[in-house]
Amino acid sequence: MEPGTPSTSAPETVSRAMYERLQRRYERLMEISRQLNSTLDLGALLRRIIDAARELTDTEEASILLIDPATGELRFEAASNLSRAEMEAIPVPMQGSLAGWVATHGEPVLVRDTRSDARWFSRVDQTTRFSTRNLLAVPMNLHNRPIGVLEAINKRGDQPWSGDDRDILAALADQAAIAVQNARLFQQSDFIAEMVHELRTPLAALRASASLLARPALPSDIFQEIVRTLQGETERLTALTTDFLDLARLESGRTRLEMARFDVRALLDECASLIAPRAGERGIRLTVRPGTQQAHADRDRIKQVLLNLLTNAVKYNVEGGSIAVALDVRSAAQPPAQQPAEQIVISVTDTGPGISAEDQPHIFEKFFRASAVAGRETGTGLGLSIAQRIVEAHGCALWFESAPGAGTTFYFTLPLAAAAS
Ligand SMILES: Nc1ncnc2c1ncn2[C@@H]1O[C@H](COP(=O)(O)OP(=O)(O)OP(=O)(O)O)[C@@H](O)[C@H]1O
Ligand SMILES: [Mg+2]
């Protein structure tokens, strides 16, 4: 209070103090918003939003869930109270969760006692032993459409929530939605730069071939050779553009999965017969081990995953080697929400030279191709990135085991269909 200002009555002092506190909070929000827009690293950005949410609402924890357009489910992308593995293992359904309610209604909710709220999705607490006592959840809207939900959890000292808490978190969520969109667009533009770079090699080969063809009186063997290069490079360009589009769609979440029940054994046989001619050319024996299961997944997408794994097993194998495809069921360590506790595991084992310890961490990176094979076999280096995204969009996992010199086995899990009723 400035010197000389007449003393105010008690209620006015309270309201003035409240006003000042509110003003401080909004100043802080402005400061945070500026910081949010200064990073394009999505992971770092999400962590900053979480910290800001806790600070501005004076809560113990906070979390961000973003809508996964492929499945329509909400996924934890950052949470101060959950580990990465826990976040990945627990998709949150749109129906039957507070976050889902907020995302579908586009309105905030203030819940004083989560346990007595019928919309509460208790699975997070059950699987993590974390205790959600009360929470405030607001939608993260972009152009009036929700992209996710920001939650502030457990008010410190279990103080009552106020309308100001709700307003400030809603304002933060709006800023956060814009920053998330910017970071996503940046990731996308990074991909476009890589893509253009990859297109340059086949284009340069096409250009060189075309100018050679323009020369008069080419000997016929050279002519044939140039035509072969033209054919090979146009095929490579076609494969590249298809893969780019596929990956860009998967990354931006514009791929919708067509989930249905199907017989896995029939799919394995179908893929094996498609690959058999190529395997035969290299004298590679391909076997599908006995067994059958019903899966609940997008059959065409899973076929795409299998065909890439099998093509790799042929390409990166030795002449006269073998490939074994097997199907198993195992109990899932962390089954995706609303899926059976058991999962199908499909494996593709080859007798190739394996993947060196140095290359192993990079196998799923876009455009990565082991230098030992890159010159020998054609490929874009996108097959495994695409396969991994497809499997993950099902809430499942893709991984491999490889000992250099002793072959490689790729594994992936699939949701087991519920028993037929
Ligand atoms: N079974 C395997 N054995 C050994 N190396 C493998 C195997 N599968 C994949 N790799 C290595 O991983 C790299 C990436 O595989 P990926 O399927 O993503 O791309 P690609 O086969 O090169 O091209 P494409 O996009 O046409 O599939 C390969 O280039 C190869 O070096
Ligand atoms: Mg491949």
GROMACS .gro file of C-alpha atoms and ligand atoms in nm:
model
  453
    1MET     CA    1   0.000   0.000   0.000
    2GLU     CA    2   0.135   0.340  -0.087
    3PRO     CA    3   0.223   0.580   0.194
    4GLY     CA    4  -0.057   0.817   0.266
    5THR     CA    5  -0.327   0.590   0.129
    6PRO     CA    6  -0.612   0.584   0.380
    7SER     CA    7  -0.645   0.252   0.556
    8THR     CA    8  -0.915   0.035   0.404
    9SER     CA    9  -1.176  -0.171   0.575
   10ALA     CA   10  -1.124  -0.544   0.630
   11PRO     CA   11  -1.340  -0.686   0.343
   12GLU     CA   12  -1.173  -0.447   0.095
   13THR     CA   13  -0.828  -0.558   0.214
   14VAL     CA   14  -0.929  -0.917   0.148
   15SER     CA   15  -1.058  -0.846  -0.198
   16ARG     CA   16  -0.752  -0.636  -0.280
   17ALA     CA   17  -0.523  -0.916  -0.163
   18MET     CA   18  -0.722  -1.159  -0.372
   19TYR     CA   19  -0.702  -0.933  -0.672
   20GLU     CA   20  -0.327  -0.898  -0.632
   21ARG     CA   21  -0.287  -1.274  -0.604
   22LEU     CA   22  -0.494  -1.321  -0.915
   23GLN     CA   23  -0.292  -1.060  -1.100
   24ARG     CA   24   0.032  -1.235  -0.999
   25ARG     CA   25  -0.108  -1.563  -1.122
   26TYR     CA   26  -0.198  -1.420  -1.462
   27GLU     CA   27   0.138  -1.247  -1.494
   28ARG     CA   28   0.299  -1.582  -1.424
   29LEU     CA   29   0.075  -1.743  -1.686
   30MET     CA   30   0.190  -1.489  -1.945
   31GLU     CA   31   0.550  -1.560  -1.857
   32ILE     CA   32   0.491  -1.935  -1.887
   33SER     CA   33   0.313  -1.894  -2.222
   34ARG     CA   34   0.614  -1.714  -2.361
   35GLN     CA   35   0.839  -1.996  -2.239
   36LEU     CA   36   0.607  -2.260  -2.388
   37ASN     CA   37   0.631  -2.106  -2.730
   38SER     CA   38   1.008  -2.099  -2.716
   39THR     CA   39   1.048  -2.478  -2.745
   40LEU     CA   40   0.966  -2.704  -3.038
   41ASP     CA   41   1.074  -3.023  -2.862
   42LEU     CA   42   0.739  -3.188  -2.790
   43GLY     CA   43   0.862  -3.392  -2.491
   44ALA     CA   44   1.024  -3.095  -2.321
   45LEU     CA   45   0.720  -2.881  -2.395
   46LEU     CA   46   0.479  -3.129  -2.237
   47ARG     CA   47   0.694  -3.146  -1.922
   48ARG     CA   48   0.690  -2.767  -1.898
   49ILE     CA   49   0.313  -2.759  -1.926
   50ILE     CA   50   0.284  -3.013  -1.644
   51ASP     CA   51   0.511  -2.808  -1.418
   52ALA     CA   52   0.319  -2.492  -1.502
   53ALA     CA   53  -0.017  -2.659  -1.427
   54ARG     CA   54   0.104  -2.770  -1.083
   55GLU     CA   55   0.245  -2.432  -1.003
   56LEU     CA   56  -0.056  -2.229  -1.118
   57THR     CA   57  -0.316  -2.444  -0.944
   58ASP     CA   58  -0.105  -2.537  -0.642
   59THR     CA   59  -0.150  -2.909  -0.690
   60GLU     CA   60   0.070  -3.207  -0.614
   61GLU     CA   61   0.053  -3.362  -0.963
   62ALA     CA   62  -0.057  -3.290  -1.318
   63SER     CA   63  -0.093  -3.482  -1.642
   64ILE     CA   64  -0.161  -3.431  -2.011
   65LEU     CA   65  -0.362  -3.670  -2.224
   66LEU     CA   66  -0.374  -3.624  -2.601
   67ILE     CA   67  -0.630  -3.778  -2.832
   68ASP     CA   68  -0.480  -4.049  -3.051
   69PRO     CA   69  -0.675  -4.006  -3.374
   70ALA     CA   70  -0.586  -4.358  -3.489
   71THR     CA   71  -0.774  -4.520  -3.202
   72GLY     CA   72  -0.984  -4.229  -3.078
   73GLU     CA   73  -0.854  -4.301  -2.728
   74LEU     CA   74  -0.679  -4.065  -2.494
   75ARG     CA   75  -0.317  -4.136  -2.413
   76PHE     CA   76  -0.105  -4.000  -2.134
   77GLU     CA   77   0.172  -3.800  -2.298
   78ALA     CA   78   0.319  -3.651  -1.982
   79ALA     CA   79   0.236  -3.700  -1.614
   80SER     CA   80   0.423  -3.605  -1.300
   81ASN     CA   81   0.283  -3.910  -1.117
   82LEU     CA   82   0.333  -4.184  -1.381
   83SER     CA   83   0.636  -4.349  -1.536
   84ARG     CA   84   0.674  -4.366  -1.915
   85ALA     CA   85   0.593  -4.740  -1.908
   86GLU     CA   86   0.277  -4.674  -1.703
   87MET     CA   87   0.169  -4.397  -1.938
   88GLU     CA   88   0.215  -4.620  -2.242
   89ALA     CA   89   0.033  -4.913  -2.087
   90ILE     CA   90  -0.285  -4.725  -1.997
   91PRO     CA   91  -0.490  -4.580  -2.282
   92VAL     CA   92  -0.786  -4.393  -2.134
   93PRO     CA   93  -1.124  -4.462  -2.297
   94MET     CA   94  -1.341  -4.175  -2.420
   95GLN     CA   95  -1.646  -4.337  -2.262
   96GLY     CA   96  -1.614  -4.404  -1.890
   97SER     CA   97  -1.344  -4.157  -1.789
   98LEU     CA   98  -1.342  -3.800  -1.658
   99ALA     CA   99  -1.084  -3.699  -1.919
  100GLY     CA  100  -1.302  -3.855  -2.191
  101TRP     CA  101  -1.602  -3.662  -2.060
  102VAL     CA  102  -1.405  -3.336  -2.074
  103ALA     CA  103  -1.280  -3.407  -2.427
  104THR     CA  104  -1.625  -3.496  -2.560
  105HIS     CA  105  -1.815  -3.214  -2.385
  106GLY     CA  106  -1.542  -2.953  -2.431
  107GLU     CA  107  -1.601  -2.833  -2.074
  108PRO     CA  108  -1.389  -2.837  -1.757
  109VAL     CA  109  -1.476  -3.055  -1.457
  110LEU     CA  110  -1.392  -2.993  -1.094
  111VAL     CA  111  -1.415  -3.307  -0.886
  112ARG     CA  112  -1.383  -3.278  -0.511
  113ASP     CA  113  -1.390  -3.652  -0.448
  114THR     CA  114  -1.293  -3.863  -0.747
  115ARG     CA  115  -1.400  -4.191  -0.591
  116SER     CA  116  -1.761  -4.081  -0.567
  117ASP     CA  117  -1.773  -3.964  -0.930
  118ALA     CA  118  -1.923  -4.229  -1.156
  119ARG     CA  119  -1.724  -4.103  -1.457
  120TRP     CA  120  -1.389  -4.166  -1.289
  121PHE     CA  121  -1.161  -4.419  -1.466
  122SER     CA  122  -1.014  -4.601  -1.167
  123ARG     CA  123  -0.777  -4.824  -1.365
  124VAL     CA  124  -0.488  -4.576  -1.346
  125ASP     CA  125  -0.491  -4.581  -0.968
  126GLN     CA  126  -0.546  -4.957  -0.957
  127THR     CA  127  -0.246  -5.031  -1.177
  128THR     CA  128  -0.011  -4.769  -1.038
  129ARG     CA  129  -0.112  -4.750  -0.669
  130PHE     CA  130  -0.128  -4.375  -0.708
  131SER     CA  131  -0.416  -4.216  -0.522
  132THR     CA  132  -0.625  -3.951  -0.702
  133ARG     CA  133  -0.822  -3.769  -0.431
  134ASN     CA  134  -0.953  -3.474  -0.630
  135LEU     CA  135  -0.892  -3.322  -0.969
  136LEU     CA  136  -0.955  -3.043  -1.211
  137ALA     CA  137  -0.958  -3.134  -1.580
  138VAL     CA  138  -0.986  -2.887  -1.869
  139PRO     CA  139  -1.001  -2.942  -2.245
  140MET     CA  140  -0.706  -2.845  -2.466
  141ASN     CA  141  -0.884  -2.689  -2.760
  142LEU     CA  142  -0.744  -2.601  -3.098
  143HIS     CA  143  -0.979  -2.415  -3.333
  144ASN     CA  144  -1.268  -2.516  -3.106
  145ARG     CA  145  -1.181  -2.885  -3.132
  146PRO     CA  146  -1.029  -3.079  -2.841
  147ILE     CA  147  -0.685  -3.230  -2.898
  148GLY     CA  148  -0.644  -3.343  -2.540
  149VAL     CA  149  -0.706  -3.283  -2.172
  150LEU     CA  150  -0.495  -3.115  -1.905
  151GLU     CA  151  -0.546  -3.238  -1.549
  152ALA     CA  152  -0.436  -3.087  -1.218
  153ILE     CA  153  -0.447  -3.357  -0.950
  154ASN     CA  154  -0.470  -3.342  -0.569
  155LYS     CA  155  -0.486  -2.986  -0.444
  156ARG     CA  156  -0.216  -2.924  -0.185
  157GLY     CA  157  -0.351  -2.972   0.168
  158ASP     CA  158  -0.679  -3.073   0.003
  159GLN     CA  159  -0.779  -2.708  -0.013
  160PRO     CA  160  -1.109  -2.643  -0.195
  161TRP     CA  161  -1.087  -2.570  -0.569
  162SER     CA  162  -1.190  -2.225  -0.686
  163GLY     CA  163  -1.334  -2.084  -1.006
  164ASP     CA  164  -1.000  -1.903  -1.049
  165ASP     CA  165  -0.817  -2.237  -1.052
  166ARG     CA  166  -1.046  -2.350  -1.330
  167ASP     CA  167  -1.005  -2.029  -1.531
  168ILE     CA  168  -0.628  -2.018  -1.506
  169LEU     CA  169  -0.588  -2.387  -1.598
  170ALA     CA  170  -0.824  -2.337  -1.894
  171ALA     CA  171  -0.612  -2.041  -2.009
  172LEU     CA  172  -0.295  -2.249  -1.975
  173ALA     CA  173  -0.455  -2.537  -2.169
  174ASP     CA  174  -0.538  -2.304  -2.460
  175GLN     CA  175  -0.178  -2.183  -2.475
  176ALA     CA  176  -0.054  -2.541  -2.441
  177ALA     CA  177  -0.271  -2.661  -2.732
  178ILE     CA  178  -0.113  -2.403  -2.964
  179ALA     CA  179   0.239  -2.489  -2.849
  180VAL     CA  180   0.172  -2.864  -2.898
  181GLN     CA  181   0.043  -2.798  -3.248
  182ASN     CA  182   0.354  -2.593  -3.331
  183ALA     CA  183   0.584  -2.868  -3.205
  184ARG     CA  184   0.393  -3.128  -3.409
  185LEU     CA  185   0.413  -2.917  -3.723
  186PHE     CA  186   0.785  -2.876  -3.666
  187GLN     CA  187   0.830  -3.255  -3.637
  188GLN     CA  188   0.641  -3.287  -3.962
  189SER     CA  189   0.855  -3.027  -4.141
  190ASP     CA  190   1.166  -3.209  -4.024
  191PHE     CA  191   1.030  -3.521  -4.191
  192ILE     CA  192   0.963  -3.331  -4.513
  193ALA     CA  193   1.325  -3.213  -4.519
  194GLU     CA  194   1.449  -3.573  -4.478
  195MET     CA  195   1.206  -3.694  -4.740
  196VAL     CA  196   1.319  -3.440  -5.001
  197HIS     CA  197   1.677  -3.537  -4.926
  198GLU     CA  198   1.596  -3.905  -4.991
  199LEU     CA  199   1.422  -3.822  -5.319
  200ARG     CA  200   1.733  -3.653  -5.452
  201THR     CA  201   1.936  -3.973  -5.506
  202PRO     CA  202   1.693  -4.155  -5.737
  203LEU     CA  203   1.614  -3.827  -5.913
  204ALA     CA  204   1.982  -3.765  -5.982
  205ALA     CA  205   2.013  -4.119  -6.124
  206LEU     CA  206   1.709  -4.063  -6.349
  207ARG     CA  207   1.850  -3.738  -6.473
  208ALA     CA  208   2.191  -3.886  -6.551
  209SER     CA  209   2.028  -4.182  -6.731
  210ALA     CA  210   1.808  -3.952  -6.936
  211SER     CA  211   2.100  -3.742  -7.054
  212LEU     CA  212   2.298  -4.053  -7.145
  213LEU     CA  213   2.005  -4.183  -7.348
  214ALA     CA  214   2.004  -3.860  -7.546
  215ARG     CA  215   2.349  -3.939  -7.688
  216PRO     CA  216   2.356  -4.068  -8.042
  217ALA     CA  217   2.473  -4.419  -8.137
  218LEU     CA  218   2.475  -4.582  -7.795
  219PRO     CA  219   2.600  -4.943  -7.799
  220SER     CA  220   2.303  -5.170  -7.728
  221ASP     CA  221   2.444  -5.323  -7.407
  222ILE     CA  222   2.491  -4.974  -7.257
  223PHE     CA  223   2.143  -4.878  -7.376
  224GLN     CA  224   1.999  -5.185  -7.197
  225GLU     CA  225   2.192  -5.102  -6.883
  226ILE     CA  226   2.056  -4.746  -6.876
  227VAL     CA  227   1.701  -4.870  -6.924
  228ARG     CA  228   1.748  -5.108  -6.629
  229THR     CA  229   1.868  -4.818  -6.414
  230LEU     CA  230   1.568  -4.612  -6.519
  231GLN     CA  231   1.332  -4.895  -6.429
  232GLY     CA  232   1.502  -4.962  -6.096
  233GLU     CA  233   1.509  -4.596  -5.993
  234THR     CA  234   1.148  -4.527  -6.091
  235GLU     CA  235   1.046  -4.831  -5.887
  236ARG     CA  236   1.246  -4.694  -5.595
  237LEU     CA  237   1.078  -4.355  -5.629
  238THR     CA  238   0.735  -4.516  -5.635
  239ALA     CA  239   0.816  -4.719  -5.321
  240LEU     CA  240   0.953  -4.409  -5.150
  241THR     CA  241   0.648  -4.196  -5.220
  242THR     CA  242   0.410  -4.469  -5.100
  243ASP     CA  243   0.613  -4.512  -4.780
  244PHE     CA  244   0.638  -4.137  -4.719
  245LEU     CA  245   0.268  -4.095  -4.746
  246ASP     CA  246   0.203  -4.392  -4.523
  247LEU     CA  247   0.441  -4.275  -4.255
  248ALA     CA  248   0.322  -3.914  -4.270
  249ARG     CA  249  -0.037  -4.036  -4.222
  250LEU     CA  250   0.062  -4.262  -3.932
  251GLU     CA  251   0.267  -3.987  -3.766
  252SER     CA  252  -0.002  -3.724  -3.788
  253GLY     CA  253  -0.257  -3.974  -3.656
  254ARG     CA  254  -0.470  -3.956  -3.971
  255THR     CA  255  -0.470  -4.335  -4.009
  256ARG     CA  256  -0.787  -4.496  -3.881
  257LEU     CA  257  -0.762  -4.859  -3.785
  258GLU     CA  258  -1.034  -5.090  -3.915
  259MET     CA  259  -1.053  -5.325  -3.621
  260ALA     CA  260  -1.208  -5.665  -3.684
  261ARG     CA  261  -1.178  -6.025  -3.575
  262PHE     CA  262  -0.965  -6.248  -3.802
  263ASP     CA  263  -0.783  -6.578  -3.812
  264VAL     CA  264  -0.409  -6.517  -3.765
  265ARG     CA  265  -0.302  -6.851  -3.908
  266ALA     CA  266  -0.480  -6.780  -4.239
  267LEU     CA  267  -0.305  -6.442  -4.258
  268LEU     CA  268   0.037  -6.597  -4.190
  269ASP     CA  269  -0.020  -6.855  -4.465
  270GLU     CA  270  -0.135  -6.585  -4.706
  271CYS     CA  271   0.177  -6.373  -4.641
  272ALA     CA  272   0.406  -6.675  -4.664
  273SER     CA  273   0.270  -6.768  -5.007
  274LEU     CA  274   0.325  -6.410  -5.127
  275ILE     CA  275   0.688  -6.418  -5.016
  276ALA     CA  276   0.763  -6.780  -5.116
  277PRO     CA  277   0.866  -6.700  -5.478
  278ARG     CA  278   1.125  -6.443  -5.361
  279ALA     CA  279   1.252  -6.680  -5.094
  280GLY     CA  280   1.268  -6.959  -5.353
  281GLU     CA  281   1.489  -6.747  -5.580
  282ARG     CA  282   1.749  -6.737  -5.306
  283GLY     CA  283   1.702  -7.100  -5.203
  284ILE     CA  284   1.554  -6.995  -4.868
  285ARG     CA  285   1.314  -7.236  -4.693
  286LEU     CA  286   1.008  -7.068  -4.541
  287THR     CA  287   0.797  -7.247  -4.280
  288VAL     CA  288   0.495  -7.146  -4.077
  289ARG     CA  289   0.478  -7.338  -3.749
  290PRO     CA  290   0.143  -7.496  -3.656
  291GLY     CA  291  -0.110  -7.317  -3.436
  292THR     CA  292  -0.397  -7.074  -3.474
  293GLN     CA  293  -0.556  -6.782  -3.290
  294GLN     CA  294  -0.821  -6.519  -3.347
  295ALA     CA  295  -0.695  -6.160  -3.332
  296HIS     CA  296  -0.884  -5.833  -3.303
  297ALA     CA  297  -0.689  -5.585  -3.518
  298ASP     CA  298  -0.668  -5.412  -3.856
  299ARG     CA  299  -0.596  -5.709  -4.083
  300ASP     CA  300  -0.462  -5.513  -4.383
  301ARG     CA  301  -0.226  -5.315  -4.164
  302ILE     CA  302  -0.098  -5.624  -3.987
  303LYS     CA  303  -0.046  -5.786  -4.325
  304GLN     CA  304   0.171  -5.488  -4.419
  305VAL     CA  305   0.380  -5.539  -4.101
  306LEU     CA  306   0.423  -5.911  -4.171
  307LEU     CA  307   0.516  -5.855  -4.535
  308ASN     CA  308   0.790  -5.611  -4.437
  309LEU     CA  309   0.930  -5.848  -4.174
  310LEU     CA  310   0.922  -6.138  -4.419
  311THR     CA  311   1.075  -5.934  -4.702
  312ASN     CA  312   1.353  -5.827  -4.465
  313ALA     CA  313   1.404  -6.188  -4.357
  314VAL     CA  314   1.455  -6.280  -4.725
  315LYS     CA  315   1.666  -5.977  -4.818
  316TYR     CA  316   1.891  -5.990  -4.513
  317ASN     CA  317   1.940  -6.366  -4.514
  318VAL     CA  318   2.207  -6.595  -4.656
  319GLU     CA  319   2.158  -6.793  -4.978
  320GLY     CA  320   2.003  -7.128  -4.887
  321GLY     CA  321   1.904  -7.003  -4.539
  322SER     CA  322   1.567  -7.043  -4.371
  323ILE     CA  323   1.281  -6.843  -4.220
  324ALA     CA  324   1.040  -6.965  -3.953
  325VAL     CA  325   0.717  -6.788  -3.867
  326ALA     CA  326   0.553  -6.878  -3.537
  327LEU     CA  327   0.245  -6.782  -3.341
  328ASP     CA  328   0.215  -6.796  -2.967
  329VAL     CA  329  -0.001  -6.667  -2.684
  330ARG     CA  330   0.138  -6.521  -2.366
  331SER     CA  331   0.002  -6.325  -2.077
  332ALA     CA  332   0.061  -5.956  -2.133
  333ALA     CA  333   0.270  -5.774  -1.875
  334GLN     CA  334   0.062  -5.460  -1.929
  335PRO     CA  335  -0.234  -5.530  -2.156
  336PRO     CA  336  -0.393  -5.225  -2.322
  337ALA     CA  337  -0.715  -5.110  -2.154
  338GLN     CA  338  -1.025  -5.315  -2.233
  339GLN     CA  339  -0.822  -5.591  -2.394
  340PRO     CA  340  -0.780  -5.947  -2.270
  341ALA     CA  341  -0.495  -6.020  -2.031
  342GLU     CA  342  -0.341  -6.242  -2.296
  343GLN     CA  343  -0.182  -6.139  -2.624
  344ILE     CA  344  -0.080  -6.310  -2.944
  345VAL     CA  345   0.293  -6.301  -3.016
  346ILE     CA  346   0.405  -6.347  -3.375
  347SER     CA  347   0.769  -6.410  -3.451
  348VAL     CA  348   0.973  -6.414  -3.772
  349THR     CA  349   1.313  -6.581  -3.737
  350ASP     CA  350   1.582  -6.576  -4.004
  351THR     CA  351   1.927  -6.726  -4.046
  352GLY     CA  352   2.089  -6.408  -4.180
  353PRO     CA  353   2.405  -6.238  -4.057
  354GLY     CA  354   2.210  -6.060  -3.782
  355ILE     CA  355   2.224  -5.696  -3.674
  356SER     CA  356   2.544  -5.562  -3.522
  357ALA     CA  357   2.537  -5.424  -3.165
  358GLU     CA  358   2.628  -5.085  -3.309
  359ASP     CA  359   2.329  -5.084  -3.549
  360GLN     CA  360   2.072  -5.229  -3.308
  361PRO     CA  361   1.970  -4.899  -3.141
  362HIS     CA  362   1.897  -4.743  -3.484
  363ILE     CA  363   1.696  -5.018  -3.652
  364PHE     CA  364   1.357  -4.844  -3.609
  365GLU     CA  365   1.481  -4.499  -3.711
  366LYS     CA  366   1.344  -4.351  -4.029
  367PHE     CA  367   1.573  -4.405  -4.331
  368PHE     CA  368   1.821  -4.614  -4.131
  369ARG     CA  369   1.986  -4.893  -4.333
  370ALA     CA  370   2.282  -5.092  -4.204
  371SER     CA  371   2.585  -4.996  -4.410
  372ALA     CA  372   2.671  -5.366  -4.462
  373VAL     CA  373   2.354  -5.418  -4.669
  374ALA     CA  374   2.259  -5.072  -4.798
  375GLY     CA  375   2.454  -5.106  -5.123
  376ARG     CA  376   2.351  -5.467  -5.185
  377GLU     CA  377   1.976  -5.474  -5.128
  378THR     CA  378   1.716  -5.221  -5.234
  379GLY     CA  379   1.500  -5.053  -4.972
  380THR     CA  380   1.395  -4.720  -4.831
  381GLY     CA  381   1.476  -4.778  -4.465
  382LEU     CA  382   1.117  -4.686  -4.376
  383GLY     CA  383   0.965  -5.035  -4.356
  384LEU     CA  384   1.038  -5.094  -3.988
  385SER     CA  385   0.941  -4.738  -3.885
  386ILE     CA  386   0.604  -4.792  -4.051
  387ALA     CA  387   0.564  -5.140  -3.901
  388GLN     CA  388   0.642  -5.013  -3.552
  389ARG     CA  389   0.389  -4.731  -3.578
  390ILE     CA  390   0.119  -4.966  -3.700
  391VAL     CA  391   0.179  -5.210  -3.414
  392GLU     CA  392   0.191  -4.929  -3.157
  393ALA     CA  393  -0.134  -4.781  -3.290
  394HIS     CA  394  -0.287  -5.114  -3.177
  395GLY     CA  395  -0.144  -5.057  -2.827
  396CYS     CA  396   0.103  -5.341  -2.896
  397ALA     CA  397   0.480  -5.374  -2.932
  398LEU     CA  398   0.737  -5.470  -3.197
  399TRP     CA  399   1.093  -5.569  -3.101
  400PHE     CA  400   1.378  -5.797  -3.206
  401GLU     CA  401   1.657  -6.016  -3.079
  402SER     CA  402   1.967  -6.058  -3.286
  403ALA     CA  403   2.308  -6.210  -3.234
  404PRO     CA  404   2.553  -6.114  -3.506
  405GLY     CA  405   2.621  -6.421  -3.715
  406ALA     CA  406   2.330  -6.615  -3.567
  407GLY     CA  407   2.027  -6.457  -3.734
  408THR     CA  408   1.750  -6.228  -3.614
  409THR     CA  409   1.403  -6.277  -3.470
  410PHE     CA  410   1.145  -6.000  -3.489
  411TYR     CA  411   0.846  -6.028  -3.254
  412PHE     CA  412   0.524  -5.833  -3.231
  413THR     CA  413   0.214  -5.863  -3.018
  414LEU     CA  414  -0.147  -5.845  -3.128
  415PRO     CA  415  -0.470  -5.812  -2.932
  416LEU     CA  416  -0.632  -6.152  -2.886
  417ALA     CA  417  -1.000  -6.146  -2.986
  418ALA     CA  418  -1.238  -6.197  -2.698
  419ALA     CA  419  -1.379  -6.549  -2.687
  420ALA     CA  420  -1.675  -6.583  -2.926
  421SER     CA  421  -2.002  -6.566  -2.736
  422LIG     N1  422   1.600  -5.950  -4.050
  422LIG     C1  423   1.699  -5.860  -4.057
  422LIG     N2  424   1.830  -5.900  -4.047
  422LIG     C2  425   1.930  -5.810  -4.054
  422LIG     N3  426   1.912  -5.677  -4.071
  422LIG     C3  427   1.788  -5.632  -4.081
  422LIG     C4  428   1.674  -5.720  -4.075
  422LIG     N4  429   1.562  -5.647  -4.089
  422LIG     C5  430   1.602  -5.520  -4.104
  422LIG     N5  431   1.737  -5.510  -4.100
  422LIG     C6  432   1.816  -5.386  -4.111
  422LIG     O1  433   1.733  -5.276  -4.078
  422LIG     C7  434   1.727  -5.182  -4.185
  422LIG     C8  435   1.592  -5.116  -4.187
  422LIG     O2  436   1.490  -5.208  -4.225
  422LIG     P1  437   1.357  -5.153  -4.293
  422LIG     O3  438   1.266  -5.264  -4.317
  422LIG     O4  439   1.309  -5.038  -4.212
  422LIG     O5  440   1.410  -5.088  -4.429
  422LIG     P2  441   1.456  -5.158  -4.563
  422LIG     O6  442   1.425  -5.304  -4.564
  422LIG     O7  443   1.596  -5.117  -4.582
  422LIG     O8  444   1.365  -5.082  -4.668
  422LIG     P3  445   1.206  -5.094  -4.688
  422LIG     O9  446   1.157  -4.959  -4.651
  422LIG    O10  447   1.191  -5.123  -4.831
  422LIG    O11  448   1.152  -5.198  -4.596
  422LIG     C9  449   1.760  -5.262  -4.308
  422LIG    O12  450   1.812  -5.182  -4.411
  422LIG    C10  451   1.864  -5.361  -4.255
  422LIG    O13  452   1.990  -5.298  -4.247
  423MG      MG  453   1.222  -5.362  -4.509
   0.00000   0.00000   0.00000
